[in-house]
């Protein structure tokens, strides 16, 4: 099957945006009842419910004696992984840490001669839960991306949960990545029950202040349901890539990059917006050649059949406008002047500039976070960062002299809102004694 090629016009754009929105977790209401039942049971019964669901869904026998990963299990994980891969993890970790260290913010104070002190106090969150998928869907890169910014922010306790395999063990690469990144505690729990444990706390798994990390639809809906009990990063949707390219682009590079996201799952979207009909046809042919020999070809074909598109635009301005409307998780720019195009991009999770900046570079190694907004939310959300693991408090301090200059204005404002106790709170400080 070749990628479908469509001429880009207003009708095509509207239809595509409507189609892409069907992938949002907001449209998976049929799972909500099951998720809510699991969360309620965990809230009521704690460990007992978590262990029951672990046996039911993961086929693993877990109890209070083995739910927490031990140092011995971590040591065993190191023995099961090639030393060369451990070194790759460490090099990636260095890049990720270096990038996120530049995002640190410090508290600030502005002291004036009139006795006014204003400022902002930046405080790391006390505890964070990191959810990590397990089994066949083991992504040590996501472990690094979620733990490192929390560590750089100064979070006191980083608690990771991940589903065990049937033998009660955790995927070795996941354990090694977590240990290298600096997780403080690791627990064998997955799915909505793990989210519930982190949100409410159980006899074995402590409650946290915020939950981050990717997962399946049950995990996504569980995170949405517990929001308010704890904070969350975002509700992640299926992966997506959009490539803006002109006639100068290499069709093999473009096709390979589109497929790098299509292989994630059947709901992943892969879109090329180009000003060249020739490139469109060449990319479609190359994509078919690659797909026939890639290991996840069946998933790729279904993904492309569902959400794979090549859109041929009349002008580069139309291509850019479409990219901004779609607001893709990953945006690659492969044009004659990619930096000029980049300056016109308003909405994208991560922007990859030039033909050697392939999307997997960001997934694994470059340093910027690969936890990105999806389903058009790049219009108002940002990548996971150090900011997600701190909170800010306003600082206000007025001397009597400073307040004296402004108390009449404040009283006037309060009385205009008919909040006389507010006005009185200021007025009493200047009563004649």
Coordinates of C-alpha atoms in Angstrom, one line a residue:
X1 CA 0.0 0.0 0.0
X2 CA 1.3 3.4 -0.9
X3 CA 0.8 6.6 1.1
X4 CA -2.3 8.5 -0.2
X5 CA -1.5 11.8 -1.9
X6 CA -4.0 14.6 -1.6
X7 CA -4.0 18.2 -2.9
X8 CA -4.0 20.6 0.0
X9 CA -7.0 22.9 0.1
X10 CA -9.3 24.2 2.8
X11 CA -11.7 21.2 2.7
X12 CA -8.8 18.7 2.9
X13 CA -7.4 20.6 5.9
X14 CA -10.7 20.6 7.8
X15 CA -11.3 17.0 7.1
X16 CA -7.8 16.0 8.2
X17 CA -8.0 17.9 11.4
X18 CA -11.4 16.3 12.2
X19 CA -9.9 12.9 11.5
X20 CA -6.8 13.4 13.6
X21 CA -8.9 14.5 16.6
X22 CA -10.6 11.1 16.7
X23 CA -7.3 9.8 18.1
X24 CA -7.6 11.8 21.3
X25 CA -8.1 10.0 24.6
X26 CA -11.1 12.2 25.2
X27 CA -12.9 10.0 22.7
X28 CA -12.3 6.8 24.6
X29 CA -15.2 7.1 27.0
X30 CA -16.0 3.4 26.8
X31 CA -13.0 2.6 29.0
X32 CA -13.8 5.1 31.7
X33 CA -16.1 2.9 33.8
X34 CA -13.5 0.2 34.0
X35 CA -10.8 2.7 35.0
X36 CA -12.9 4.3 37.6
X37 CA -13.8 0.9 39.1
X38 CA -10.1 0.1 39.4
X39 CA -9.3 3.5 41.0
X40 CA -12.1 3.2 43.5
X41 CA -10.9 -0.3 44.6
X42 CA -7.3 0.9 45.0
X43 CA -8.5 3.9 47.0
X44 CA -10.6 1.7 49.3
X45 CA -8.4 -1.4 49.6
X46 CA -4.9 -0.2 48.9
X47 CA -2.3 -2.9 48.4
X48 CA -4.9 -5.7 48.3
X49 CA -6.5 -4.3 45.2
X50 CA -3.2 -3.4 43.5
X51 CA -1.9 -7.0 44.0
X52 CA -5.2 -8.5 42.7
X53 CA -5.1 -6.4 39.5
X54 CA -1.5 -7.2 39.0
X55 CA -2.3 -10.9 39.1
X56 CA -5.3 -10.4 36.8
X57 CA -3.6 -8.2 34.2
X58 CA 0.1 -9.0 34.4
X59 CA -0.2 -12.7 35.6
X60 CA 2.4 -11.9 38.3
X61 CA 2.1 -12.8 42.0
X62 CA 3.1 -9.7 43.8
X63 CA 2.7 -8.9 47.5
X64 CA 4.1 -6.6 50.2
X65 CA 7.3 -8.6 50.4
X66 CA 8.3 -8.2 46.8
X67 CA 6.4 -5.2 45.4
X68 CA 9.5 -2.9 45.8
X69 CA 12.5 -3.6 43.6
X70 CA 15.5 -4.5 45.7
X71 CA 19.2 -3.5 45.2
X72 CA 19.9 -7.2 44.4
X73 CA 17.4 -7.1 41.5
X74 CA 19.0 -4.0 40.2
X75 CA 22.4 -5.6 40.3
X76 CA 21.0 -8.6 38.4
X77 CA 19.6 -6.3 35.8
X78 CA 23.1 -4.8 35.2
X79 CA 24.5 -8.4 34.6
X80 CA 21.7 -9.1 32.0
X81 CA 22.5 -6.1 29.8
X82 CA 25.5 -5.6 27.5
X83 CA 28.1 -3.2 28.9
X84 CA 28.0 -1.4 25.6
X85 CA 24.3 -0.5 26.0
X86 CA 24.9 0.7 29.5
X87 CA 27.5 3.1 28.1
X88 CA 25.0 4.3 25.5
X89 CA 22.5 5.0 28.3
X90 CA 25.1 7.0 30.1
X91 CA 26.0 9.1 27.1
X92 CA 22.4 9.8 26.4
X93 CA 21.9 10.6 30.1
X94 CA 24.7 13.1 30.0
X95 CA 23.1 15.0 27.0
X96 CA 19.6 14.9 28.6
X97 CA 20.9 16.2 32.0
X98 CA 23.0 19.0 30.4
X99 CA 20.1 20.2 28.4
X100 CA 17.7 20.3 31.3
X101 CA 20.2 21.9 33.6
X102 CA 19.9 25.0 31.4
X103 CA 16.2 25.2 32.3
X104 CA 16.7 25.7 36.0
X105 CA 15.0 28.8 37.5
X106 CA 16.0 30.5 40.7
X107 CA 14.0 32.4 43.3
X108 CA 14.2 36.2 42.9
X109 CA 13.5 39.2 45.1
X110 CA 13.0 42.9 44.2
X111 CA 13.7 45.2 47.2
X112 CA 12.8 48.9 46.8
X113 CA 13.8 51.9 48.8
X114 CA 10.2 52.5 50.0
X115 CA 10.1 49.3 52.1
X116 CA 8.5 47.1 49.4
X117 CA 9.8 43.6 48.8
X118 CA 8.3 41.5 46.0
X119 CA 9.6 38.3 44.6
X120 CA 9.1 34.7 43.7
X121 CA 10.2 31.6 45.6
X122 CA 10.9 28.5 43.4
X123 CA 10.5 25.2 45.3
X124 CA 10.9 21.7 44.0
X125 CA 8.0 19.3 44.4
X126 CA 8.5 17.0 47.3
X127 CA 7.6 13.7 45.6
X128 CA 6.9 12.6 42.0
X129 CA 5.6 9.4 40.6
X130 CA 7.0 8.2 37.2
X131 CA 4.9 5.7 35.4
X132 CA 6.9 3.5 33.0
X133 CA 5.3 0.9 30.6
X134 CA 6.6 -2.7 31.0
X135 CA 6.8 -6.0 29.2
X136 CA 7.2 -5.7 25.4
X137 CA 6.6 -2.0 25.6
X138 CA 9.8 -1.3 27.5
X139 CA 11.3 2.2 26.8
X140 CA 14.4 3.0 28.8
X141 CA 14.6 6.3 26.9
X142 CA 11.3 7.4 28.5
X143 CA 12.7 6.5 31.9
X144 CA 15.5 8.9 31.4
X145 CA 13.3 11.6 30.0
X146 CA 10.9 11.6 32.9
X147 CA 13.3 11.1 35.8
X148 CA 16.1 13.5 34.7
X149 CA 14.2 16.8 34.7
X150 CA 12.7 15.9 38.1
X151 CA 16.2 15.1 39.4
X152 CA 17.6 18.4 38.0
X153 CA 14.7 20.3 39.6
X154 CA 15.6 18.9 43.0
X155 CA 12.6 16.7 43.7
X156 CA 13.2 14.9 47.0
X157 CA 11.6 11.6 46.2
X158 CA 11.2 10.1 42.7
X159 CA 9.1 7.0 42.9
X160 CA 8.8 4.8 39.8
X161 CA 6.1 2.2 39.0
X162 CA 6.3 -0.3 36.2
X163 CA 4.3 -3.5 35.5
X164 CA 6.2 -6.7 36.3
X165 CA 6.6 -9.7 33.9
X166 CA 4.9 -13.0 34.7
X167 CA 7.9 -14.1 36.8
X168 CA 7.6 -11.0 39.0
X169 CA 10.6 -9.3 37.6
X170 CA 11.0 -5.9 35.9
X171 CA 12.5 -5.5 32.4
X172 CA 16.3 -5.2 32.9
X173 CA 16.8 -2.2 30.6
X174 CA 14.1 -0.3 32.6
X175 CA 15.8 -1.0 35.9
X176 CA 19.2 0.0 34.7
X177 CA 17.9 3.3 33.1
X178 CA 16.0 4.1 36.3
X179 CA 19.0 3.5 38.5
X180 CA 21.3 5.5 36.3
X181 CA 18.8 8.4 36.2
X182 CA 18.4 8.4 39.9
X183 CA 15.0 6.9 40.9
X184 CA 14.7 6.7 44.6
X185 CA 12.2 3.8 44.8
X186 CA 10.9 1.4 42.1
X187 CA 7.6 -0.6 42.5
X188 CA 6.2 -3.4 40.5
X189 CA 2.8 -2.1 39.5
X190 CA 1.3 -1.1 36.2
X191 CA -1.9 0.1 34.6
X192 CA -4.7 2.2 36.2
X193 CA -4.0 0.5 39.5
X194 CA -0.4 1.9 39.6
X195 CA -1.8 5.4 38.9
X196 CA -4.3 4.9 41.7
X197 CA -1.6 3.8 44.1
X198 CA 0.5 6.9 43.4
X199 CA -2.5 9.2 43.6
X200 CA -4.0 7.8 46.9
X201 CA -1.1 5.9 48.5
X202 CA -1.3 2.3 49.7
X203 CA 0.3 0.4 52.5
X204 CA 3.4 -0.2 50.3
X205 CA 3.4 2.5 47.7
X206 CA 3.6 6.1 48.9
X207 CA 1.3 8.9 47.7
X208 CA 3.0 11.5 45.4
X209 CA 2.4 15.1 44.5
X210 CA 2.5 14.6 40.7
X211 CA 2.4 11.7 38.3
X212 CA 4.2 11.8 34.9
X213 CA 5.0 9.3 32.2
X214 CA 3.4 7.5 29.2
X215 CA 1.1 4.6 29.2
X216 CA -1.8 2.9 27.4
X217 CA -5.4 4.3 27.3
X218 CA -6.1 2.9 30.8
X219 CA -3.1 4.8 32.2
X220 CA -4.1 8.0 30.3
X221 CA -7.7 7.9 31.6
X222 CA -6.6 7.1 35.1
X223 CA -4.2 10.1 35.1
X224 CA -7.1 12.3 34.0
X225 CA -9.4 10.9 36.7
X226 CA -7.0 11.4 39.6
X227 CA -6.1 15.0 38.5
X228 CA -6.9 17.1 41.5
X229 CA -5.8 14.5 44.0
X230 CA -2.4 15.0 42.4
X231 CA -1.0 16.9 39.5
X232 CA -0.2 15.2 36.2
X233 CA 2.0 16.1 33.2
X234 CA -0.5 15.7 30.4
X235 CA -2.9 13.2 28.8
X236 CA -0.7 11.7 26.0
X237 CA -2.2 10.6 22.8
X238 CA -0.8 8.5 20.0
X239 CA 2.5 9.5 18.5
X240 CA 2.7 11.8 15.4
X241 CA 5.1 13.3 13.0
X242 CA 4.7 16.0 10.3
X243 CA 7.4 16.7 7.8
X244 CA 7.5 20.0 5.8
X245 CA 9.6 19.4 2.7
X246 CA 10.2 21.0 -0.7
X247 CA 11.8 19.7 -3.9
X248 CA 15.3 19.7 -2.4
X249 CA 14.4 17.0 0.2
X250 CA 15.7 13.5 0.0
X251 CA 12.7 11.2 -0.5
X252 CA 14.3 8.3 1.2
X253 CA 15.1 10.3 4.3
X254 CA 11.5 11.7 4.4
X255 CA 9.9 8.3 4.0
X256 CA 12.1 6.7 6.7
X257 CA 11.3 9.5 9.1
X258 CA 7.5 9.1 8.5
X259 CA 7.7 5.4 9.2
X260 CA 9.7 5.9 12.4
X261 CA 6.5 7.2 14.0
X262 CA 4.0 5.0 12.1
X263 CA 5.6 1.9 13.7
X264 CA 4.5 3.0 17.2
X265 CA 0.9 1.9 16.9
X266 CA -2.1 1.8 14.6
X267 CA -3.3 5.2 15.8
X268 CA 0.0 7.0 15.1
X269 CA -0.1 9.6 12.4
X270 CA 2.6 10.3 9.8
X271 CA 2.0 13.4 7.5
X272 CA 4.1 14.9 4.8
X273 CA 3.3 18.4 3.6
X274 CA 5.2 19.3 0.5
X275 CA 5.2 21.8 -2.4
X276 CA 6.5 19.2 -4.8
X277 CA 4.3 16.6 -6.5
X278 CA 7.4 14.8 -7.6
X279 CA 8.7 14.5 -4.1
X280 CA 5.2 13.3 -2.9
X281 CA 5.2 10.4 -5.4
X282 CA 8.8 9.5 -4.6
X283 CA 8.2 9.4 -0.9
X284 CA 5.1 7.3 -1.3
X285 CA 7.2 4.7 -3.3
X286 CA 10.1 4.8 -0.8
X287 CA 7.7 4.3 2.1
X288 CA 6.3 1.1 0.5
X289 CA 9.8 -0.2 -0.1
X290 CA 10.9 0.3 3.5
X291 CA 7.6 -1.0 4.9
X292 CA 8.0 -4.4 3.2
X293 CA 11.2 -5.1 5.0
X294 CA 10.7 -3.5 8.4
X295 CA 9.9 -5.7 11.5
X296 CA 6.7 -3.9 12.4
X297 CA 5.4 -3.8 8.9
X298 CA 1.8 -4.8 9.8
X299 CA 1.5 -2.0 12.4
X300 CA 3.0 0.5 9.9
X301 CA 0.6 -0.4 7.2
X302 CA -2.4 0.0 9.5
X303 CA -1.1 3.3 10.8
X304 CA -0.5 4.7 7.3
X305 CA -3.9 3.4 6.2
X306 CA -5.6 5.1 9.1
X307 CA -3.6 8.3 9.5
X308 CA -0.9 8.5 6.9
X309 CA -1.1 11.4 4.4
X310 CA 0.9 13.2 1.8
X311 CA -0.5 16.7 1.2
X312 CA 0.7 18.7 -1.8
X313 CA 0.5 22.4 -1.2
X314 CA 0.6 25.2 -3.8
X315 CA 2.9 27.3 -1.7
X316 CA 5.2 27.0 1.2
X317 CA 3.1 29.5 3.1
X318 CA 0.1 27.1 2.9
X319 CA 2.3 24.2 4.0
X320 CA 3.4 26.2 7.1
X321 CA -0.1 27.3 7.9
X322 CA -1.3 23.7 7.8
X323 CA 1.6 22.6 10.1
X324 CA 0.6 25.3 12.6
X325 CA -3.1 24.1 12.5
X326 CA -2.1 20.5 13.0
X327 CA 0.3 21.4 15.8
X328 CA 2.2 18.1 15.5
X329 CA 4.1 16.4 18.3
X330 CA 7.2 16.1 16.1
X331 CA 7.8 18.5 13.2
X332 CA 10.7 18.0 10.8
X333 CA 11.7 20.8 8.3
X334 CA 13.6 19.5 5.2
X335 CA 13.6 22.5 2.9
X336 CA 16.2 24.6 1.1
X337 CA 16.1 27.2 3.9
X338 CA 14.8 25.3 7.0
X339 CA 15.7 28.0 9.5
X340 CA 13.5 30.5 7.6
X341 CA 10.6 28.1 7.8
X342 CA 11.3 27.4 11.5
X343 CA 10.8 31.1 12.3
X344 CA 7.2 30.9 11.0
X345 CA 6.3 27.8 13.1
X346 CA 4.1 28.6 16.0
X347 CA 2.8 25.2 17.1
X348 CA 4.9 22.1 17.4
X349 CA 6.1 19.9 20.3
X350 CA 9.7 19.6 19.0
X351 CA 11.2 21.0 15.8
X352 CA 13.9 19.1 13.9
X353 CA 15.8 21.3 11.4
X354 CA 17.6 20.0 8.4
X355 CA 17.8 16.6 6.7
X356 CA 20.2 15.1 9.3
X357 CA 18.0 16.0 12.3
X358 CA 15.9 12.9 12.2
X359 CA 13.1 12.5 14.8
X360 CA 14.8 9.5 16.6
X361 CA 17.7 11.8 17.4
X362 CA 15.3 13.6 19.8
X363 CA 13.7 10.3 21.1
X364 CA 17.0 9.0 22.4
X365 CA 20.1 11.1 22.5
X366 CA 20.1 14.9 21.6
X367 CA 19.0 16.0 25.1
X368 CA 15.6 17.9 24.7
X369 CA 12.7 16.0 26.3
X370 CA 10.8 13.6 24.1
X371 CA 7.6 13.8 26.3
X372 CA 5.7 16.2 24.0
X373 CA 2.2 17.6 23.5
X374 CA 0.0 15.5 21.1
X375 CA -3.4 15.8 19.4
X376 CA -3.0 19.5 18.6
X377 CA -2.2 20.5 22.2
X378 CA 1.2 22.0 21.1
X379 CA -0.9 25.1 20.5
X380 CA -0.9 25.6 24.3
X381 CA 1.3 23.0 25.9
X382 CA 5.1 22.6 26.1
X383 CA 7.5 19.6 26.3
X384 CA 8.1 18.1 29.7
X385 CA 10.8 20.2 31.5
X386 CA 12.3 21.2 34.8
X387 CA 9.4 23.6 35.2
X388 CA 7.0 20.7 35.5
X389 CA 8.7 19.6 38.8
X390 CA 8.8 22.9 40.6
X391 CA 6.1 25.2 42.0
X392 CA 6.3 28.9 42.5
X393 CA 5.2 31.1 45.5
X394 CA 4.7 34.8 45.3
X395 CA 6.5 36.9 47.9
X396 CA 4.9 40.1 49.2
X397 CA 6.3 42.3 52.0
X398 CA 5.3 46.0 52.6
X399 CA 6.6 48.2 55.4
X400 CA 4.1 50.5 57.1
X401 CA 5.5 53.4 55.1
X402 CA 5.1 51.5 51.8
X403 CA 1.4 50.6 52.6
X404 CA 0.6 54.1 53.8
X405 CA 1.2 55.4 50.3
X406 CA -1.4 53.0 48.7
X407 CA -3.9 52.0 51.4
X408 CA -6.6 54.4 50.2
X409 CA -6.4 52.8 46.6
X410 CA -6.7 49.3 48.1
X411 CA -9.7 50.3 50.3
X412 CA -11.4 51.9 47.3
X413 CA -10.9 48.8 45.2
X414 CA -12.3 46.5 47.9
X415 CA -15.3 48.7 48.5
X416 CA -16.0 48.8 44.7
X417 CA -16.3 45.0 44.9
X418 CA -18.4 45.3 48.0
X419 CA -15.9 43.4 50.1
X420 CA -15.9 45.5 53.1
X421 CA -13.9 43.1 55.3
X422 CA -11.1 43.4 52.7
X423 CA -11.2 47.1 53.0
X424 CA -11.3 46.9 56.8
X425 CA -8.2 44.7 56.9
X426 CA -6.2 47.5 55.3
X427 CA -8.0 50.4 57.2
X428 CA -7.4 49.1 60.7
X429 CA -3.7 49.5 60.2
X430 CA -4.0 53.3 60.0
X431 CA -6.7 53.9 62.7
X432 CA -6.0 56.8 65.1
X433 CA -5.1 55.3 68.5

